[in-house]
C-alpha positions in Angstrom: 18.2 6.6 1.4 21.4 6.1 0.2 24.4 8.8 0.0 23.4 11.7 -1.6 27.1 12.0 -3.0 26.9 8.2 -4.7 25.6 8.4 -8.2 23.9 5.2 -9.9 23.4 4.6 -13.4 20.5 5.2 -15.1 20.2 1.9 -16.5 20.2 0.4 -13.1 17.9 2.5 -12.1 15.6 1.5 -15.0 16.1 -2.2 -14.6 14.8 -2.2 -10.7 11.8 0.2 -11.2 11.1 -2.3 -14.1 11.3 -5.5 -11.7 9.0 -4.0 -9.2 6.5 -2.9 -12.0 6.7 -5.8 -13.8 6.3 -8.1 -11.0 3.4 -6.3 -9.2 1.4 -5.3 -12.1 1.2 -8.9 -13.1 -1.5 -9.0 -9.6 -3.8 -6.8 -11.4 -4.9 -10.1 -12.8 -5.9 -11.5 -9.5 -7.9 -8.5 -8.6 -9.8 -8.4 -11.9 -10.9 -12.2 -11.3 -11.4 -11.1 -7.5 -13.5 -8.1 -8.6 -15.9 -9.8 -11.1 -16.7 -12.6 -8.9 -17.7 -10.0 -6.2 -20.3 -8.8 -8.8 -18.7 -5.8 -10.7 -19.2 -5.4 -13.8 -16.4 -4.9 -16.9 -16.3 -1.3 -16.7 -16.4 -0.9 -13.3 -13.7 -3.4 -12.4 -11.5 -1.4 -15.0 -12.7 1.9 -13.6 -11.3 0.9 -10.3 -7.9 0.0 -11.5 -7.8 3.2 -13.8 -9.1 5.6 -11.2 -8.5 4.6 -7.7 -5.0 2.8 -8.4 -4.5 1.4 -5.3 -4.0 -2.5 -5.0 -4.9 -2.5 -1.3 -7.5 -0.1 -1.3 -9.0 -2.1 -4.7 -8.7 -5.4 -3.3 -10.2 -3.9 0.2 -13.5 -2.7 -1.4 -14.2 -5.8 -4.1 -13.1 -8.1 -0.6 -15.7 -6.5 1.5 -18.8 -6.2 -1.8 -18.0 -10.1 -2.2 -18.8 -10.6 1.6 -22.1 -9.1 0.9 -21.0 -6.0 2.6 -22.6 -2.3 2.5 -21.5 -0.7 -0.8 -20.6 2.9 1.5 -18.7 0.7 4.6 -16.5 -1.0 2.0 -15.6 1.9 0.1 -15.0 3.6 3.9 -12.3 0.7 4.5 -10.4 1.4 1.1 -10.4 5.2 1.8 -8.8 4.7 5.0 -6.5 2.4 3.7 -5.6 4.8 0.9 -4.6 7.9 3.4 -1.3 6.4 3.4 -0.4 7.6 0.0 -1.7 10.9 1.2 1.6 11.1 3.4 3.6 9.5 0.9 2.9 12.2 -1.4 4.2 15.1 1.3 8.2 13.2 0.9 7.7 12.7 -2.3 7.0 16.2 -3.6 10.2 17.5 -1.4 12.3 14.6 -2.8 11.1 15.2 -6.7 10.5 19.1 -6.6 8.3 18.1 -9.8 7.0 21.2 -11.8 3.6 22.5 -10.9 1.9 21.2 -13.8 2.7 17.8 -13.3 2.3 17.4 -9.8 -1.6 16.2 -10.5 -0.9 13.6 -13.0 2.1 12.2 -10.9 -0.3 12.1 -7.9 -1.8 9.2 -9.0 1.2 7.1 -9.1 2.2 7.8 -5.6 1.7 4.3 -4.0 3.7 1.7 -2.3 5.5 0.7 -4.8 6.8 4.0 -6.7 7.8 5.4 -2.9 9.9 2.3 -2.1 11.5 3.0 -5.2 12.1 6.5 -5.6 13.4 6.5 -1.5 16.2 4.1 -3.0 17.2 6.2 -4.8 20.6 8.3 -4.1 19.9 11.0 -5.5 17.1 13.5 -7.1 17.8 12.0 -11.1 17.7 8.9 -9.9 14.8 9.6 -7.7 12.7 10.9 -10.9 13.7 8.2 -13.0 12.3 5.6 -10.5 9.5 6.9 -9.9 8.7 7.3 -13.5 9.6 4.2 -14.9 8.1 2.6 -11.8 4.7 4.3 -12.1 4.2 4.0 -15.5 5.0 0.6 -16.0 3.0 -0.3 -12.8 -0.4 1.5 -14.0 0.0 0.6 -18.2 0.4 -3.4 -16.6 -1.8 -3.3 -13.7 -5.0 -1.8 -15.7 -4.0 -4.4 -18.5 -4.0 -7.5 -16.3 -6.9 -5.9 -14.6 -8.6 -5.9 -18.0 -7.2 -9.5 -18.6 -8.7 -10.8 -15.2 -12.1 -9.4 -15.5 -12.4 -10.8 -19.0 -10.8 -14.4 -17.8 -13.6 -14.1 -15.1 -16.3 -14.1 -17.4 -14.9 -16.8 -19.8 -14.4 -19.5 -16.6 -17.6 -18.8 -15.2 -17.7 -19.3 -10.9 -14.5 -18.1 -9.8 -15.2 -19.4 -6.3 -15.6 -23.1 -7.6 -12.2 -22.5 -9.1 -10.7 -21.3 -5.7 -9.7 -18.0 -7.1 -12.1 -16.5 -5.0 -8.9 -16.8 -2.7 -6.6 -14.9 -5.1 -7.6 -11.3 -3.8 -6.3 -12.0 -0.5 -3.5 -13.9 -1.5 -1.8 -11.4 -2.8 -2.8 -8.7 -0.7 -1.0 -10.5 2.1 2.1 -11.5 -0.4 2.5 -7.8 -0.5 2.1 -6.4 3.6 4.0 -9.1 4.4 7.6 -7.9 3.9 6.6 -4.6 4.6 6.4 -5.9 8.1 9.9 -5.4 9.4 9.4 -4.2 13.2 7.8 -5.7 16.2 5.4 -2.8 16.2 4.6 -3.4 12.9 3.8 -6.7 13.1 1.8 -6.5 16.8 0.2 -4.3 14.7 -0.6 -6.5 11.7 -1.2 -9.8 14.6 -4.0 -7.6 16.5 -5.7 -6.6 13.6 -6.3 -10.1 12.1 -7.3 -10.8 15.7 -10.1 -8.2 15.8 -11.0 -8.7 12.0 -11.6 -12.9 12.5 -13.2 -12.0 15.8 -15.6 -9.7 15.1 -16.5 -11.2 11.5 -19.0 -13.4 13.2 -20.8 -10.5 14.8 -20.7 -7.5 12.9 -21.6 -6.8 9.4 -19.7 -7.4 6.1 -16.9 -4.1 6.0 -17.2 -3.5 9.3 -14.3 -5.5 11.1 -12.0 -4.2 8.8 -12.9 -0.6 9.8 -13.0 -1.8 13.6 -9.7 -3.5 13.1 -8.3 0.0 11.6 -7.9 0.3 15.8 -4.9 -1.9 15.8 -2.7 0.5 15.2 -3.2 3.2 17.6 -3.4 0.8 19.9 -0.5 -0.7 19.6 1.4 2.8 18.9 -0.3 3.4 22.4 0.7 0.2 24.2 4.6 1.2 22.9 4.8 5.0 24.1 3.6 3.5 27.3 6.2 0.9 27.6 9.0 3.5 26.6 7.8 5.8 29.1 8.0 3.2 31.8 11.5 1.8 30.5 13.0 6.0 30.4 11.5 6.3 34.1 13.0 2.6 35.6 16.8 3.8 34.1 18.9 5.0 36.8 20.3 8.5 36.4 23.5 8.9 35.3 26.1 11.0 37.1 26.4 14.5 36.2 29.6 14.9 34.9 28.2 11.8 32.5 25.4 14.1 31.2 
């Protein structure tokens, strides 16, 4: 985070929660073509979007039902992908100090998006107003485009003749990307798409993503071991250096 001391206008605050709203609710559309080509209905596509609120998570299940996967292992994979906003919403509620009777309602706009945001912020205004202006423009546009999707869905007919069967995981993968930003991160990232193709062949539909899930303790593994070994290889410094 920035200074706490710095202040920032309002207005600029406003203009980059309104960017990142903007330009991520306008994917809701790919996941409500994604969603009714995997076989959901109208209601239930827009149930998703209005409920769960989650583009990963959203994209996760509809991904898995469209691979022919078992309904309860591909709702499994976006749960676990949605514990993240679990720990998002332990900063957050220090950072915002919201009122107790808001806290529920603001629960459901703490995502990816709203956290980058709101951390950006210098200070606790500024913190509110991004996280405000960011949610609510992110869930009014997201369920709208979802609705849009679905609808456009229906109206073209095959998605997958179309390609836009593709459009679910394009985005997904436009969106981890630059979250990416350390080499743990990314082994992380690299050794799940390993154990996701690899065991796609041989295990049912929802489960490699599950089994992939591993990736990251693994790799969190792999680096305490290798700091442990670099802290125990360093010579000892003197003792009037200590």
């Amino acid at each position: 985070m920035a200074g706490q001391g710095e202040e920032k206008p309002d207005t600029a605050v406003v203009r980059d929660a309104l960017g990142v709203g903007v330009a991520v609710g306008l994917s809701g559309f790919a996941f409500g073509v994604t969603s009714a080509g995997s076989g959901l209905g109208l209601l239930q596509t827009c149930a998703l979007s209005l409920l769960v609120f989650t583009g990963a998570s959203q994209f996760a299940l509809v991904g898995a039902l469209a691979a022919g996967g078992n309904p309860f292992t591909a709702a499994a994979g976006a749960f676990f992908l949605g514990v993240r906003n679990a720990f998002y919403g332990l900063r957050l509620s220090q950072l915002l100090a919201l009122p107790r009777a808001v806290r529920p309602l603001a629960a459901q706009w703490v995502i990816d998006e709203t956290t980058a945001v709101t951390l950006a912020q210098p200070g606790r205004r500024a913190a509110r107003i991004g996280f405000t202006v960011t949610g609510l423009s992110l869930y009014l546009l997201w369920n709208l485009t979802t609705l849009l999707g679905a609808l456009g869905a229906k109206a073209i007919g095959d998605t997958k003749a179309w390609g836009l069967d593709t459009a679910g995981p394009a985005v997904f993968l436009a969106l981890l990307a630059p979250m990416l930003k350390t080499p743990t991160e990314r082994a992380v990232a690299g050794l799940a798409v390993l154990l996701g193709l690899g065991l796609l062949p041989v295990l049912p539909a929802g489960l490699p993503v599950l089994v992939a899930a591993l990736a990251a303790p693994a790799a969190l593994f792999a680096e305490g071991r290798r700091n442990g070994r670099t802290r125990q290889d360093a010579p000892d410094r003197p003792e009037e250096d200590r």
